[in-house]
Amino acid sequence: MRIKHRSLFGITILTIITFGIYPIYWYFITKTEMNVVNGKSAKVPFFLWFFIPVINIWWFWRFAKAIEKITKGSVSRWSAFFGPIFLALMAGFLLV
């Protein structure tokens, strides 16, 4: 199984249309695909931990590590971890 390519434009439009619910679905689907491809070497934990404060930081870190493994290091875990935070801050500044 391969990870399905999803366009950033499509994700952005679906996020706007669903009022921010689509990214939760995207994280779940991507997590499932990465767990199948990576096996036990870089497994992302149970998805409901995504919603628990403080533990979700650890969950996102594990998600970022899995992204680094799936991309064979072309996307670092640091950029995968802080990239969405940076984009959310920039979107917040644009909306204000």
PDB file of N, CA and C in Angstrom:
ATOM      1  N   MET A   1       0.847  -1.191   0.000  1.00  0.00           N
ATOM      2  CA  MET A   1       0.000   0.000   0.000  1.00  0.00           C
ATOM      3  C   MET A   1       0.880   1.237   0.000  1.00  0.00           C
ATOM      4  N   ARG A   2       0.471   2.212  -0.754  1.00  0.00           N
ATOM      5  CA  ARG A   2       1.178   3.485  -0.797  1.00  0.00           C
ATOM      6  C   ARG A   2       0.324   4.556  -0.129  1.00  0.00           C
ATOM      7  N   ILE A   3       0.974   5.619   0.233  1.00  0.00           N
ATOM      8  CA  ILE A   3       0.246   6.750   0.801  1.00  0.00           C
ATOM      9  C   ILE A   3      -0.316   7.577  -0.347  1.00  0.00           C
ATOM     10  N   LYS A   4      -1.586   7.879  -0.274  1.00  0.00           N
ATOM     11  CA  LYS A   4      -2.258   8.629  -1.327  1.00  0.00           C
ATOM     12  C   LYS A   4      -1.802  10.090  -1.285  1.00  0.00           C
ATOM     13  N   HIS A   5      -1.486  10.618  -2.443  1.00  0.00           N
ATOM     14  CA  HIS A   5      -1.106  12.030  -2.548  1.00  0.00           C
ATOM     15  C   HIS A   5      -2.369  12.884  -2.510  1.00  0.00           C
ATOM     16  N   ARG A   6      -2.359  13.859  -1.616  1.00  0.00           N
ATOM     17  CA  ARG A   6      -3.484  14.791  -1.515  1.00  0.00           C
ATOM     18  C   ARG A   6      -2.948  16.207  -1.725  1.00  0.00           C
ATOM     19  N   SER A   7      -3.612  16.962  -2.543  1.00  0.00           N
ATOM     20  CA  SER A   7      -3.111  18.304  -2.855  1.00  0.00           C
ATOM     21  C   SER A   7      -3.375  19.267  -1.699  1.00  0.00           C
ATOM     22  N   LEU A   8      -2.452  20.178  -1.513  1.00  0.00           N
ATOM     23  CA  LEU A   8      -2.601  21.187  -0.466  1.00  0.00           C
ATOM     24  C   LEU A   8      -3.801  22.084  -0.749  1.00  0.00           C
ATOM     25  N   PHE A   9      -4.029  22.378  -2.016  1.00  0.00           N
ATOM     26  CA  PHE A   9      -5.182  23.198  -2.395  1.00  0.00           C
ATOM     27  C   PHE A   9      -6.493  22.503  -2.015  1.00  0.00           C
ATOM     28  N   GLY A  10      -6.573  21.206  -2.314  1.00  0.00           N
ATOM     29  CA  GLY A  10      -7.774  20.447  -1.981  1.00  0.00           C
ATOM     30  C   GLY A  10      -8.019  20.369  -0.484  1.00  0.00           C
ATOM     31  N   ILE A  11      -6.936  20.167   0.267  1.00  0.00           N
ATOM     32  CA  ILE A  11      -7.054  20.109   1.729  1.00  0.00           C
ATOM     33  C   ILE A  11      -7.528  21.449   2.273  1.00  0.00           C
ATOM     34  N   THR A  12      -6.990  22.537   1.712  1.00  0.00           N
ATOM     35  CA  THR A  12      -7.378  23.875   2.164  1.00  0.00           C
ATOM     36  C   THR A  12      -8.851  24.148   1.874  1.00  0.00           C
ATOM     37  N   ILE A  13      -9.290  23.825   0.665  1.00  0.00           N
ATOM     38  CA  ILE A  13     -10.693  24.050   0.294  1.00  0.00           C
ATOM     39  C   ILE A  13     -11.628  23.207   1.164  1.00  0.00           C
ATOM     40  N   LEU A  14     -11.279  21.927   1.361  1.00  0.00           N
ATOM     41  CA  LEU A  14     -12.128  21.068   2.194  1.00  0.00           C
ATOM     42  C   LEU A  14     -12.146  21.531   3.650  1.00  0.00           C
ATOM     43  N   THR A  15     -11.033  22.081   4.119  1.00  0.00           N
ATOM     44  CA  THR A  15     -10.999  22.620   5.479  1.00  0.00           C
ATOM     45  C   THR A  15     -11.953  23.801   5.617  1.00  0.00           C
ATOM     46  N   ILE A  16     -11.972  24.664   4.619  1.00  0.00           N
ATOM     47  CA  ILE A  16     -12.871  25.829   4.653  1.00  0.00           C
ATOM     48  C   ILE A  16     -14.330  25.386   4.550  1.00  0.00           C
ATOM     49  N   ILE A  17     -14.608  24.466   3.633  1.00  0.00           N
ATOM     50  CA  ILE A  17     -15.987  24.010   3.423  1.00  0.00           C
ATOM     51  C   ILE A  17     -16.545  23.296   4.660  1.00  0.00           C
ATOM     52  N   THR A  18     -15.703  22.488   5.318  1.00  0.00           N
ATOM     53  CA  THR A  18     -16.166  21.716   6.485  1.00  0.00           C
ATOM     54  C   THR A  18     -15.936  22.455   7.802  1.00  0.00           C
ATOM     55  N   PHE A  19     -15.568  23.720   7.734  1.00  0.00           N
ATOM     56  CA  PHE A  19     -15.342  24.541   8.922  1.00  0.00           C
ATOM     57  C   PHE A  19     -14.313  23.920   9.873  1.00  0.00           C
ATOM     58  N   GLY A  20     -13.231  23.376   9.303  1.00  0.00           N
ATOM     59  CA  GLY A  20     -12.117  22.880  10.109  1.00  0.00           C
ATOM     60  C   GLY A  20     -12.202  21.433  10.548  1.00  0.00           C
ATOM     61  N   ILE A  21     -13.201  20.707  10.091  1.00  0.00           N
ATOM     62  CA  ILE A  21     -13.324  19.300  10.497  1.00  0.00           C
ATOM     63  C   ILE A  21     -12.480  18.384   9.609  1.00  0.00           C
ATOM     64  N   TYR A  22     -12.270  18.738   8.348  1.00  0.00           N
ATOM     65  CA  TYR A  22     -11.526  17.872   7.441  1.00  0.00           C
ATOM     66  C   TYR A  22     -10.102  17.551   7.920  1.00  0.00           C
ATOM     67  N   PRO A  23      -9.345  18.488   8.499  1.00  0.00           N
ATOM     68  CA  PRO A  23      -7.993  18.117   8.954  1.00  0.00           C
ATOM     69  C   PRO A  23      -7.983  16.976   9.973  1.00  0.00           C
ATOM     70  N   ILE A  24      -9.004  16.871  10.795  1.00  0.00           N
ATOM     71  CA  ILE A  24      -9.069  15.753  11.746  1.00  0.00           C
ATOM     72  C   ILE A  24      -9.183  14.450  10.976  1.00  0.00           C
ATOM     73  N   TYR A  25     -10.036  14.404   9.964  1.00  0.00           N
ATOM     74  CA  TYR A  25     -10.161  13.222   9.114  1.00  0.00           C
ATOM     75  C   TYR A  25      -8.841  12.954   8.382  1.00  0.00           C
ATOM     76  N   TRP A  26      -8.195  14.008   7.881  1.00  0.00           N
ATOM     77  CA  TRP A  26      -6.925  13.859   7.161  1.00  0.00           C
ATOM     78  C   TRP A  26      -5.854  13.246   8.059  1.00  0.00           C
ATOM     79  N   TYR A  27      -5.751  13.724   9.298  1.00  0.00           N
ATOM     80  CA  TYR A  27      -4.770  13.138  10.225  1.00  0.00           C
ATOM     81  C   TYR A  27      -5.060  11.664  10.466  1.00  0.00           C
ATOM     82  N   PHE A  28      -6.326  11.302  10.624  1.00  0.00           N
ATOM     83  CA  PHE A  28      -6.679   9.910  10.872  1.00  0.00           C
ATOM     84  C   PHE A  28      -6.322   9.024   9.677  1.00  0.00           C
ATOM     85  N   ILE A  29      -6.702   9.432   8.486  1.00  0.00           N
ATOM     86  CA  ILE A  29      -6.428   8.633   7.285  1.00  0.00           C
ATOM     87  C   ILE A  29      -4.928   8.541   7.037  1.00  0.00           C
ATOM     88  N   THR A  30      -4.223   9.644   7.155  1.00  0.00           N
ATOM     89  CA  THR A  30      -2.778   9.637   6.925  1.00  0.00           C
ATOM     90  C   THR A  30      -2.066   8.789   7.962  1.00  0.00           C
ATOM     91  N   LYS A  31      -2.499   8.863   9.209  1.00  0.00           N
ATOM     92  CA  LYS A  31      -1.925   8.035  10.272  1.00  0.00           C
ATOM     93  C   LYS A  31      -2.099   6.558   9.957  1.00  0.00           C
ATOM     94  N   THR A  32      -3.287   6.182   9.510  1.00  0.00           N
ATOM     95  CA  THR A  32      -3.568   4.788   9.176  1.00  0.00           C
ATOM     96  C   THR A  32      -2.686   4.320   8.011  1.00  0.00           C
ATOM     97  N   GLU A  33      -2.558   5.143   6.979  1.00  0.00           N
ATOM     98  CA  GLU A  33      -1.722   4.781   5.837  1.00  0.00           C
ATOM     99  C   GLU A  33      -0.252   4.657   6.241  1.00  0.00           C
ATOM    100  N   MET A  34       0.244   5.587   7.063  1.00  0.00           N
ATOM    101  CA  MET A  34       1.650   5.526   7.483  1.00  0.00           C
ATOM    102  C   MET A  34       1.913   4.306   8.355  1.00  0.00           C
ATOM    103  N   ASN A  35       0.967   3.927   9.206  1.00  0.00           N
ATOM    104  CA  ASN A  35       1.153   2.736  10.034  1.00  0.00           C
ATOM    105  C   ASN A  35       1.236   1.469   9.186  1.00  0.00           C
ATOM    106  N   VAL A  36       0.466   1.422   8.114  1.00  0.00           N
ATOM    107  CA  VAL A  36       0.525   0.256   7.226  1.00  0.00           C
ATOM    108  C   VAL A  36       1.870   0.208   6.514  1.00  0.00           C
ATOM    109  N   VAL A  37       2.337   1.344   6.009  1.00  0.00           N
ATOM    110  CA  VAL A  37       3.587   1.382   5.247  1.00  0.00           C
ATOM    111  C   VAL A  37       4.806   1.213   6.162  1.00  0.00           C
ATOM    112  N   ASN A  38       4.830   1.918   7.283  1.00  0.00           N
ATOM    113  CA  ASN A  38       5.991   1.889   8.174  1.00  0.00           C
ATOM    114  C   ASN A  38       6.073   0.629   9.018  1.00  0.00           C
ATOM    115  N   GLY A  39       4.966  -0.019   9.258  1.00  0.00           N
ATOM    116  CA  GLY A  39       4.984  -1.175  10.149  1.00  0.00           C
ATOM    117  C   GLY A  39       5.229  -0.730  11.585  1.00  0.00           C
ATOM    118  N   LYS A  40       6.002  -1.491  12.323  1.00  0.00           N
ATOM    119  CA  LYS A  40       6.249  -1.170  13.729  1.00  0.00           C
ATOM    120  C   LYS A  40       7.414  -0.213  13.937  1.00  0.00           C
ATOM    121  N   SER A  41       8.168   0.090  12.883  1.00  0.00           N
ATOM    122  CA  SER A  41       9.366   0.913  13.057  1.00  0.00           C
ATOM    123  C   SER A  41       9.054   2.363  13.429  1.00  0.00           C
ATOM    124  N   ALA A  42       8.001   2.929  12.901  1.00  0.00           N
ATOM    125  CA  ALA A  42       7.640   4.316  13.215  1.00  0.00           C
ATOM    126  C   ALA A  42       6.127   4.415  13.318  1.00  0.00           C
ATOM    127  N   LYS A  43       5.559   3.658  14.203  1.00  0.00           N
ATOM    128  CA  LYS A  43       4.103   3.584  14.330  1.00  0.00           C
ATOM    129  C   LYS A  43       3.554   4.816  15.059  1.00  0.00           C
ATOM    130  N   VAL A  44       2.478   5.369  14.501  1.00  0.00           N
ATOM    131  CA  VAL A  44       1.786   6.493  15.139  1.00  0.00           C
ATOM    132  C   VAL A  44       0.748   5.898  16.084  1.00  0.00           C
ATOM    133  N   PRO A  45       0.696   6.362  17.340  1.00  0.00           N
ATOM    134  CA  PRO A  45      -0.211   5.765  18.334  1.00  0.00           C
ATOM    135  C   PRO A  45      -1.701   5.964  18.030  1.00  0.00           C
ATOM    136  N   PHE A  46      -2.493   5.391  18.907  1.00  0.00           N
ATOM    137  CA  PHE A  46      -3.958   5.421  18.849  1.00  0.00           C
ATOM    138  C   PHE A  46      -4.456   6.841  18.588  1.00  0.00           C
ATOM    139  N   PHE A  47      -5.411   6.980  17.649  1.00  0.00           N
ATOM    140  CA  PHE A  47      -5.832   8.297  17.183  1.00  0.00           C
ATOM    141  C   PHE A  47      -6.532   9.143  18.240  1.00  0.00           C
ATOM    142  N   LEU A  48      -7.254   8.554  19.156  1.00  0.00           N
ATOM    143  CA  LEU A  48      -7.986   9.365  20.140  1.00  0.00           C
ATOM    144  C   LEU A  48      -7.060  10.170  21.044  1.00  0.00           C
ATOM    145  N   TRP A  49      -5.787   9.802  21.114  1.00  0.00           N
ATOM    146  CA  TRP A  49      -4.829  10.601  21.892  1.00  0.00           C
ATOM    147  C   TRP A  49      -4.610  11.962  21.256  1.00  0.00           C
ATOM    148  N   PHE A  50      -5.003  12.101  19.998  1.00  0.00           N
ATOM    149  CA  PHE A  50      -4.961  13.361  19.277  1.00  0.00           C
ATOM    150  C   PHE A  50      -5.773  14.434  20.005  1.00  0.00           C
ATOM    151  N   PHE A  51      -6.830  14.037  20.713  1.00  0.00           N
ATOM    152  CA  PHE A  51      -7.752  14.979  21.345  1.00  0.00           C
ATOM    153  C   PHE A  51      -7.432  15.293  22.805  1.00  0.00           C
ATOM    154  N   ILE A  52      -6.485  14.598  23.422  1.00  0.00           N
ATOM    155  CA  ILE A  52      -6.190  14.787  24.847  1.00  0.00           C
ATOM    156  C   ILE A  52      -5.085  15.832  24.991  1.00  0.00           C
ATOM    157  N   PRO A  53      -5.353  16.926  25.710  1.00  0.00           N
ATOM    158  CA  PRO A  53      -4.340  17.962  25.883  1.00  0.00           C
ATOM    159  C   PRO A  53      -3.060  17.399  26.495  1.00  0.00           C
ATOM    160  N   VAL A  54      -1.952  17.966  26.109  1.00  0.00           N
ATOM    161  CA  VAL A  54      -0.585  17.620  26.498  1.00  0.00           C
ATOM    162  C   VAL A  54      -0.150  16.303  25.830  1.00  0.00           C
ATOM    163  N   ILE A  55      -0.962  15.262  25.902  1.00  0.00           N
ATOM    164  CA  ILE A  55      -0.600  14.007  25.235  1.00  0.00           C
ATOM    165  C   ILE A  55      -0.635  14.204  23.719  1.00  0.00           C
ATOM    166  N   ASN A  56      -1.473  15.116  23.244  1.00  0.00           N
ATOM    167  CA  ASN A  56      -1.533  15.332  21.805  1.00  0.00           C
ATOM    168  C   ASN A  56      -0.225  15.921  21.257  1.00  0.00           C
ATOM    169  N   ILE A  57       0.533  16.608  22.077  1.00  0.00           N
ATOM    170  CA  ILE A  57       1.852  17.094  21.638  1.00  0.00           C
ATOM    171  C   ILE A  57       2.745  15.901  21.331  1.00  0.00           C
ATOM    172  N   TRP A  58       2.757  14.908  22.210  1.00  0.00           N
ATOM    173  CA  TRP A  58       3.531  13.690  21.982  1.00  0.00           C
ATOM    174  C   TRP A  58       3.016  12.962  20.740  1.00  0.00           C
ATOM    175  N   TRP A  59       1.689  12.917  20.567  1.00  0.00           N
ATOM    176  CA  TRP A  59       1.105  12.256  19.402  1.00  0.00           C
ATOM    177  C   TRP A  59       1.572  12.926  18.117  1.00  0.00           C
ATOM    178  N   PHE A  60       1.544  14.269  18.090  1.00  0.00           N
ATOM    179  CA  PHE A  60       2.012  14.988  16.899  1.00  0.00           C
ATOM    180  C   PHE A  60       3.497  14.750  16.651  1.00  0.00           C
ATOM    181  N   TRP A  61       4.286  14.623  17.712  1.00  0.00           N
ATOM    182  CA  TRP A  61       5.715  14.347  17.555  1.00  0.00           C
ATOM    183  C   TRP A  61       5.919  12.969  16.907  1.00  0.00           C
ATOM    184  N   ARG A  62       5.157  11.976  17.356  1.00  0.00           N
ATOM    185  CA  ARG A  62       5.244  10.642  16.754  1.00  0.00           C
ATOM    186  C   ARG A  62       4.773  10.675  15.303  1.00  0.00           C
ATOM    187  N   PHE A  63       3.745  11.466  15.003  1.00  0.00           N
ATOM    188  CA  PHE A  63       3.262  11.648  13.634  1.00  0.00           C
ATOM    189  C   PHE A  63       4.371  12.251  12.775  1.00  0.00           C
ATOM    190  N   ALA A  64       5.066  13.250  13.315  1.00  0.00           N
ATOM    191  CA  ALA A  64       6.157  13.901  12.585  1.00  0.00           C
ATOM    192  C   ALA A  64       7.314  12.929  12.341  1.00  0.00           C
ATOM    193  N   LYS A  65       7.615  12.080  13.317  1.00  0.00           N
ATOM    194  CA  LYS A  65       8.666  11.075  13.127  1.00  0.00           C
ATOM    195  C   LYS A  65       8.293  10.096  12.024  1.00  0.00           C
ATOM    196  N   ALA A  66       7.012   9.722  11.957  1.00  0.00           N
ATOM    197  CA  ALA A  66       6.556   8.812  10.904  1.00  0.00           C
ATOM    198  C   ALA A  66       6.647   9.480   9.536  1.00  0.00           C
ATOM    199  N   ILE A  67       6.371  10.775   9.470  1.00  0.00           N
ATOM    200  CA  ILE A  67       6.507  11.504   8.206  1.00  0.00           C
ATOM    201  C   ILE A  67       7.969  11.509   7.766  1.00  0.00           C
ATOM    202  N   GLU A  68       8.875  11.734   8.712  1.00  0.00           N
ATOM    203  CA  GLU A  68      10.299  11.725   8.381  1.00  0.00           C
ATOM    204  C   GLU A  68      10.720  10.358   7.828  1.00  0.00           C
ATOM    205  N   LYS A  69      10.218   9.297   8.424  1.00  0.00           N
ATOM    206  CA  LYS A  69      10.569   7.947   7.962  1.00  0.00           C
ATOM    207  C   LYS A  69       9.964   7.654   6.601  1.00  0.00           C
ATOM    208  N   ILE A  70       8.721   8.024   6.394  1.00  0.00           N
ATOM    209  CA  ILE A  70       8.035   7.744   5.128  1.00  0.00           C
ATOM    210  C   ILE A  70       8.696   8.506   3.981  1.00  0.00           C
ATOM    211  N   THR A  71       9.184   9.727   4.239  1.00  0.00           N
ATOM    212  CA  THR A  71       9.820  10.533   3.188  1.00  0.00           C
ATOM    213  C   THR A  71      11.316  10.281   3.098  1.00  0.00           C
ATOM    214  N   LYS A  72      11.819   9.322   3.880  1.00  0.00           N
ATOM    215  CA  LYS A  72      13.241   8.965   3.895  1.00  0.00           C
ATOM    216  C   LYS A  72      14.119  10.170   4.209  1.00  0.00           C
ATOM    217  N   GLY A  73      13.643  11.013   5.114  1.00  0.00           N
ATOM    218  CA  GLY A  73      14.422  12.148   5.594  1.00  0.00           C
ATOM    219  C   GLY A  73      14.310  13.416   4.769  1.00  0.00           C
ATOM    220  N   SER A  74      13.569  13.404   3.664  1.00  0.00           N
ATOM    221  CA  SER A  74      13.457  14.630   2.871  1.00  0.00           C
ATOM    222  C   SER A  74      12.609  15.684   3.575  1.00  0.00           C
ATOM    223  N   VAL A  75      11.716  15.257   4.458  1.00  0.00           N
ATOM    224  CA  VAL A  75      10.985  16.173   5.337  1.00  0.00           C
ATOM    225  C   VAL A  75      11.395  15.825   6.754  1.00  0.00           C
ATOM    226  N   SER A  76      12.030  16.767   7.434  1.00  0.00           N
ATOM    227  CA  SER A  76      12.507  16.475   8.784  1.00  0.00           C
ATOM    228  C   SER A  76      11.343  16.440   9.771  1.00  0.00           C
ATOM    229  N   ARG A  77      11.565  15.753  10.883  1.00  0.00           N
ATOM    230  CA  ARG A  77      10.507  15.685  11.893  1.00  0.00           C
ATOM    231  C   ARG A  77      10.229  17.058  12.477  1.00  0.00           C
ATOM    232  N   TRP A  78      11.246  17.918  12.508  1.00  0.00           N
ATOM    233  CA  TRP A  78      11.052  19.270  13.050  1.00  0.00           C
ATOM    234  C   TRP A  78      10.127  20.093  12.161  1.00  0.00           C
ATOM    235  N   SER A  79      10.344  20.034  10.850  1.00  0.00           N
ATOM    236  CA  SER A  79       9.464  20.797   9.956  1.00  0.00           C
ATOM    237  C   SER A  79       8.071  20.172   9.891  1.00  0.00           C
ATOM    238  N   ALA A  80       7.985  18.848  10.011  1.00  0.00           N
ATOM    239  CA  ALA A  80       6.671  18.201  10.027  1.00  0.00           C
ATOM    240  C   ALA A  80       5.915  18.518  11.312  1.00  0.00           C
ATOM    241  N   PHE A  81       6.645  18.745  12.403  1.00  0.00           N
ATOM    242  CA  PHE A  81       6.002  19.063  13.684  1.00  0.00           C
ATOM    243  C   PHE A  81       5.606  20.529  13.757  1.00  0.00           C
ATOM    244  N   PHE A  82       6.543  21.423  13.394  1.00  0.00           N
ATOM    245  CA  PHE A  82       6.273  22.850  13.541  1.00  0.00           C
ATOM    246  C   PHE A  82       5.614  23.485  12.316  1.00  0.00           C
ATOM    247  N   GLY A  83       5.635  22.810  11.160  1.00  0.00           N
ATOM    248  CA  GLY A  83       5.020  23.353   9.950  1.00  0.00           C
ATOM    249  C   GLY A  83       3.541  23.666  10.099  1.00  0.00           C
ATOM    250  N   PRO A  84       2.730  22.710  10.579  1.00  0.00           N
ATOM    251  CA  PRO A  84       1.301  23.014  10.754  1.00  0.00           C
ATOM    252  C   PRO A  84       1.046  24.120  11.778  1.00  0.00           C
ATOM    253  N   ILE A  85       1.873  24.198  12.800  1.00  0.00           N
ATOM    254  CA  ILE A  85       1.724  25.265  13.801  1.00  0.00           C
ATOM    255  C   ILE A  85       1.982  26.615  13.145  1.00  0.00           C
ATOM    256  N   PHE A  86       3.063  26.680  12.366  1.00  0.00           N
ATOM    257  CA  PHE A  86       3.408  27.920  11.674  1.00  0.00           C
ATOM    258  C   PHE A  86       2.303  28.327  10.695  1.00  0.00           C
ATOM    259  N   LEU A  87       1.798  27.357   9.915  1.00  0.00           N
ATOM    260  CA  LEU A  87       0.734  27.668   8.961  1.00  0.00           C
ATOM    261  C   LEU A  87      -0.546  28.145   9.658  1.00  0.00           C
ATOM    262  N   ALA A  88      -0.868  27.538  10.795  1.00  0.00           N
ATOM    263  CA  ALA A  88      -2.059  27.965  11.537  1.00  0.00           C
ATOM    264  C   ALA A  88      -1.887  29.392  12.060  1.00  0.00           C
ATOM    265  N   LEU A  89      -0.695  29.716  12.552  1.00  0.00           N
ATOM    266  CA  LEU A  89      -0.439  31.085  13.019  1.00  0.00           C
ATOM    267  C   LEU A  89      -0.537  32.084  11.878  1.00  0.00           C
ATOM    268  N   MET A  90       0.031  31.724  10.723  1.00  0.00           N
ATOM    269  CA  MET A  90      -0.027  32.629   9.576  1.00  0.00           C
ATOM    270  C   MET A  90      -1.466  32.834   9.102  1.00  0.00           C
ATOM    271  N   ALA A  91      -2.258  31.768   9.095  1.00  0.00           N
ATOM    272  CA  ALA A  91      -3.665  31.890   8.701  1.00  0.00           C
ATOM    273  C   ALA A  91      -4.418  32.767   9.694  1.00  0.00           C
ATOM    274  N   GLY A  92      -4.085  32.643  10.971  1.00  0.00           N
ATOM    275  CA  GLY A  92      -4.716  33.480  11.987  1.00  0.00           C
ATOM    276  C   GLY A  92      -4.408  34.948  11.797  1.00  0.00           C
ATOM    277  N   PHE A  93      -3.145  35.243  11.429  1.00  0.00           N
ATOM    278  CA  PHE A  93      -2.753  36.638  11.175  1.00  0.00           C
ATOM    279  C   PHE A  93      -3.447  37.192   9.930  1.00  0.00           C
ATOM    280  N   LEU A  94      -3.654  36.340   8.942  1.00  0.00           N
ATOM    281  CA  LEU A  94      -4.319  36.803   7.717  1.00  0.00           C
ATOM    282  C   LEU A  94      -5.794  37.085   7.943  1.00  0.00           C
ATOM    283  N   LEU A  95      -6.393  36.352   8.868  1.00  0.00           N
ATOM    284  CA  LEU A  95      -7.832  36.529   9.118  1.00  0.00           C
ATOM    285  C   LEU A  95      -8.132  37.716  10.028  1.00  0.00           C
ATOM    286  N   VAL A  96      -7.119  38.200  10.723  1.00  0.00           N
ATOM    287  CA  VAL A  96      -7.354  39.296  11.675  1.00  0.00           C
ATOM    288  C   VAL A  96      -7.342  40.619  10.977  1.00  0.00           C
TER     289      VAL A  96
END
